[in-house]
GROMACS .gro file of C-alpha atoms in nm:
model
  201
    1MET     CA    1  11.093   1.970  11.687
    2LEU     CA    2  10.827   1.753  11.848
    3SER     CA    3  10.753   1.416  11.694
    4ARG     CA    4  10.399   1.328  11.588
    5ASP     CA    5  10.365   1.111  11.897
    6ASP     CA    6  10.476   1.402  12.116
    7LEU     CA    7  10.230   1.634  11.944
    8ARG     CA    8   9.945   1.388  11.993
    9ALA     CA    9  10.036   1.347  12.360
   10ALA     CA   10  10.056   1.722  12.407
   11ALA     CA   11   9.723   1.779  12.232
   12GLN     CA   12   9.548   1.555  12.485
   13LEU     CA   13   9.646   1.797  12.763
   14PHE     CA   14   9.448   2.084  12.610
   15THR     CA   15   9.080   2.169  12.641
   16ALA     CA   16   8.902   2.366  12.369
   17ARG     CA   17   8.698   2.662  12.494
   18SER     CA   18   8.478   2.906  12.304
   19TYR     CA   19   8.378   3.260  12.400
   20ALA     CA   20   8.135   3.499  12.234
   21LYS     CA   21   8.228   3.856  12.155
   22ASP     CA   22   8.226   4.082  12.465
   23ALA     CA   23   8.261   3.787  12.705
   24ILE     CA   24   8.494   3.845  13.000
   25VAL     CA   25   8.759   3.575  12.971
   26ALA     CA   26   8.965   3.668  13.279
   27THR     CA   27   8.921   3.916  13.563
   28GLU     CA   28   9.203   4.103  13.734
   29GLY     CA   29   9.288   3.942  14.067
   30ASP     CA   30   9.168   3.593  13.974
   31ARG     CA   31   9.399   3.294  14.015
   32LEU     CA   32   9.349   3.108  13.690
   33GLU     CA   33   9.407   2.736  13.670
   34TYR     CA   34   9.448   2.746  13.293
   35PHE     CA   35   9.698   2.899  13.053
   36ASN     CA   36   9.534   2.989  12.722
   37PHE     CA   37   9.655   2.979  12.363
   38ILE     CA   38   9.440   3.168  12.112
   39LEU     CA   39   9.322   2.954  11.820
   40SER     CA   40   9.092   3.211  11.660
   41GLY     CA   41   8.953   3.553  11.745
   42ARG     CA   42   9.104   3.833  11.950
   43VAL     CA   43   9.116   3.928  12.318
   44GLN     CA   44   9.199   4.265  12.473
   45GLY     CA   45   9.349   4.332  12.813
   46PHE     CA   46   9.218   4.619  13.022
   47TRP     CA   47   9.227   4.777  13.365
   48ARG     CA   48   8.915   4.923  13.529
   49ASP     CA   49   8.915   5.148  13.835
   50GLU     CA   50   8.651   5.163  14.109
   51GLU     CA   51   8.464   5.436  13.922
   52GLY     CA   52   8.435   5.223  13.610
   53HIS     CA   53   8.696   5.404  13.400
   54GLN     CA   54   8.884   5.173  13.165
   55LEU     CA   55   9.236   5.178  13.028
   56LYS     CA   56   9.256   4.942  12.733
   57LEU     CA   57   9.581   4.753  12.686
   58GLY     CA   58   9.719   4.538  12.408
   59ILE     CA   59   9.525   4.304  12.180
   60ASP     CA   60   9.626   3.938  12.158
   61GLU     CA   61   9.560   3.747  11.836
   62PRO     CA   62   9.575   3.384  11.715
   63GLY     CA   63   9.903   3.218  11.809
   64MET     CA   64   9.947   3.434  12.118
   65HIS     CA   65   9.882   3.332  12.479
   66PHE     CA   66   9.760   3.474  12.810
   67PRO     CA   67   9.769   3.535  13.102
   68ASP     CA   68  10.140   3.518  13.177
   69GLN     CA   69  10.073   3.510  13.553
   70ALA     CA   70   9.918   3.164  13.515
   71LEU     CA   71  10.274   3.036  13.465
   72THR     CA   72  10.357   3.124  13.827
   73GLY     CA   73  10.018   3.063  13.986
   74GLU     CA   74   9.988   3.430  14.083
   75PRO     CA   75   9.668   3.637  14.045
   76THR     CA   76   9.628   3.780  13.698
   77LEU     CA   77   9.719   4.149  13.675
   78VAL     CA   78   9.489   4.232  13.384
   79SER     CA   79   9.129   4.162  13.289
   80HIS     CA   80   9.064   4.022  12.940
   81VAL     CA   81   8.759   4.061  12.717
   82ALA     CA   82   8.687   3.887  12.386
   83ILE     CA   83   8.660   4.153  12.114
   84SER     CA   84   8.538   3.893  11.865
   85ASP     CA   85   8.408   3.539  11.889
   86MET     CA   86   8.707   3.332  11.988
   87ARG     CA   87   8.836   2.981  12.051
   88LEU     CA   88   9.107   2.893  12.300
   89ALA     CA   89   9.320   2.590  12.371
   90SER     CA   90   9.354   2.583  12.750
   91ILE     CA   91   9.598   2.379  12.955
   92ARG     CA   92   9.633   2.342  13.331
   93ARG     CA   93   9.942   2.503  13.477
   94GLU     CA   94  10.071   2.172  13.617
   95ASP     CA   95  10.037   2.002  13.279
   96LEU     CA   96  10.205   2.295  13.104
   97MET     CA   97  10.501   2.282  13.343
   98ARG     CA   98  10.550   1.911  13.272
   99LEU     CA   99  10.522   1.975  12.898
  100LEU     CA  100  10.788   2.248  12.914
  101GLU     CA  101  11.022   2.027  13.115
  102ARG     CA  102  10.999   1.756  12.849
  103HIS     CA  103  11.025   1.998  12.557
  104PRO     CA  104  11.235   2.302  12.653
  105GLN     CA  105  11.223   2.429  12.295
  106ILE     CA  106  10.858   2.520  12.357
  107ALA     CA  107  10.966   2.717  12.664
  108VAL     CA  108  11.213   2.915  12.453
  109VAL     CA  109  10.940   3.016  12.206
  110MET     CA  110  10.708   3.115  12.491
  111LEU     CA  111  10.984   3.315  12.660
  112MET     CA  112  11.042   3.513  12.342
  113SER     CA  113  10.670   3.590  12.329
  114VAL     CA  114  10.665   3.704  12.692
  115VAL     CA  115  10.966   3.932  12.631
  116ALA     CA  116  10.793   4.083  12.326
  117ARG     CA  117  10.485   4.154  12.537
  118LEU     CA  118  10.702   4.314  12.806
  119ARG     CA  119  10.860   4.541  12.546
  120ARG     CA  120  10.515   4.653  12.431
  121MET     CA  121  10.407   4.721  12.790
  122ILE     CA  122  10.721   4.926  12.860
  123ALA     CA  123  10.666   5.129  12.542
  124ARG     CA  124  10.306   5.191  12.647
  125ALA     CA  125  10.407   5.294  12.999
  126ARG     CA  126  10.663   5.533  12.851
  127MET     CA  127  10.397   5.687  12.627
  128LEU     CA  128  10.147   5.731  12.912
  129THR     CA  129  10.399   5.892  13.145
  130MET     CA  130  10.610   6.102  12.907
  131ASP     CA  131  10.379   6.211  12.623
  132ASP     CA  132  10.100   6.467  12.641
  133VAL     CA  133   9.752   6.381  12.509
  134TYR     CA  134   9.835   6.513  12.162
  135GLY     CA  135  10.147   6.295  12.143
  136ARG     CA  136   9.953   5.988  12.257
  137VAL     CA  137   9.679   6.042  11.998
  138VAL     CA  138   9.936   6.085  11.721
  139LYS     CA  139  10.126   5.769  11.819
  140LEU     CA  140   9.804   5.567  11.825
  141LEU     CA  141   9.701   5.694  11.481
  142LEU     CA  142  10.043   5.630  11.329
  143ALA     CA  143  10.061   5.281  11.478
  144GLY     CA  144   9.724   5.189  11.328
  145ALA     CA  145   9.762   5.352  10.986
  146GLY     CA  146   9.829   5.154  10.670
  147ASP     CA  147  10.021   5.259  10.359
  148GLY     CA  148   9.736   5.484  10.244
  149GLY     CA  149   9.719   5.662  10.578
  150GLN     CA  150   9.388   5.506  10.679
  151VAL     CA  151   9.367   5.379  11.037
  152SER     CA  152   9.260   5.016  11.011
  153GLU     CA  153   9.013   5.022  11.301
  154ARG     CA  154   8.702   5.233  11.335
  155LEU     CA  155   8.759   5.415  11.663
  156THR     CA  156   8.530   5.643  11.861
  157HIS     CA  157   8.672   5.925  12.070
  158ALA     CA  158   8.588   5.724  12.382
  159GLU     CA  159   8.774   5.416  12.254
  160ILE     CA  160   9.082   5.621  12.173
  161GLY     CA  161   9.065   5.777  12.519
  162GLN     CA  162   9.044   5.435  12.683
  163ARG     CA  163   9.358   5.326  12.502
  164ILE     CA  164   9.569   5.632  12.580
  165GLY     CA  165   9.443   5.728  12.925
  166ALA     CA  166   9.261   6.047  12.825
  167THR     CA  167   8.903   6.173  12.831
  168ARG     CA  168   8.677   6.159  12.526
  169GLU     CA  169   8.660   6.538  12.528
  170MET     CA  170   9.038   6.580  12.518
  171VAL     CA  171   9.067   6.332  12.232
  172GLY     CA  172   8.789   6.507  12.043
  173ARG     CA  173   8.964   6.842  12.078
  174VAL     CA  174   9.290   6.703  11.935
  175LEU     CA  175   9.116   6.533  11.642
  176ARG     CA  176   8.911   6.843  11.559
  177ASP     CA  177   9.226   7.056  11.557
  178LEU     CA  178   9.403   6.808  11.329
  179ALA     CA  179   9.103   6.797  11.094
  180ARG     CA  180   9.082   7.178  11.079
  181GLY     CA  181   9.453   7.188  10.997
  182GLY     CA  182   9.401   6.946  10.707
  183TYR     CA  183   9.613   6.673  10.868
  184ILE     CA  184   9.340   6.410  10.902
  185GLU     CA  185   8.997   6.328  10.769
  186ALA     CA  186   8.740   6.160  10.994
  187ASP     CA  187   8.432   5.996  10.843
  188GLY     CA  188   8.202   5.770  11.045
  189GLY     CA  189   8.473   5.666  11.287
  190ARG     CA  190   8.721   5.599  11.007
  191ILE     CA  191   9.028   5.823  11.035
  192THR     CA  192   9.267   5.887  10.746
  193ILE     CA  193   9.599   6.069  10.782
  194LEU     CA  194   9.632   6.311  10.491
  195LYS     CA  195   9.980   6.448  10.556
  196LYS     CA  196  10.263   6.422  10.806
  197LEU     CA  197  10.139   6.494  11.157
  198PRO     CA  198  10.325   6.762  11.357
  199SER     CA  199  10.540   6.627  11.639
  200HIS     CA  200  10.395   6.896  11.867
  201TRP     CA  201  10.079   7.105  11.866
   0.00000   0.00000   0.00000
């Protein structure tokens, strides 16, 4: 554990930054001087192609950090947008490296976080390459559903498509079929799973 003096010294290396909802926090290809820890709010990674199509990636929440490429000084691989008002604690890469050398226990915690993110990315890549659109929609709904079957986020067909790499029309077709079959109920963007979803359609 860090002593109070160590914590005070470490705190002086950080700069507080605030971003409004929808602000672009990082752009793919940029070399960022700062490594960011999220104090409040949420940020979402995404890729955008030359035609403007987006593929939304994972959401980072308070206690998490980004972008991992700032640790090596390489260009960031993912753009990030604030999906709520947010506050960051930012530290220069050089200062972070010195902090990790002095306190390797911090490096261990960060490494575990990076590995967890890698596992999520591999699972997502597996879903995008091996599942059909129906399977991707079902996995997204199940991942977001609470005990009562209600998906916690209000999601449009376009937002679902951006997360699973499918068109709005394809997503709409799957959801309409599930609703007609009595498997889900959709009301104003709020989706509730009513009974076990078929593994295939």
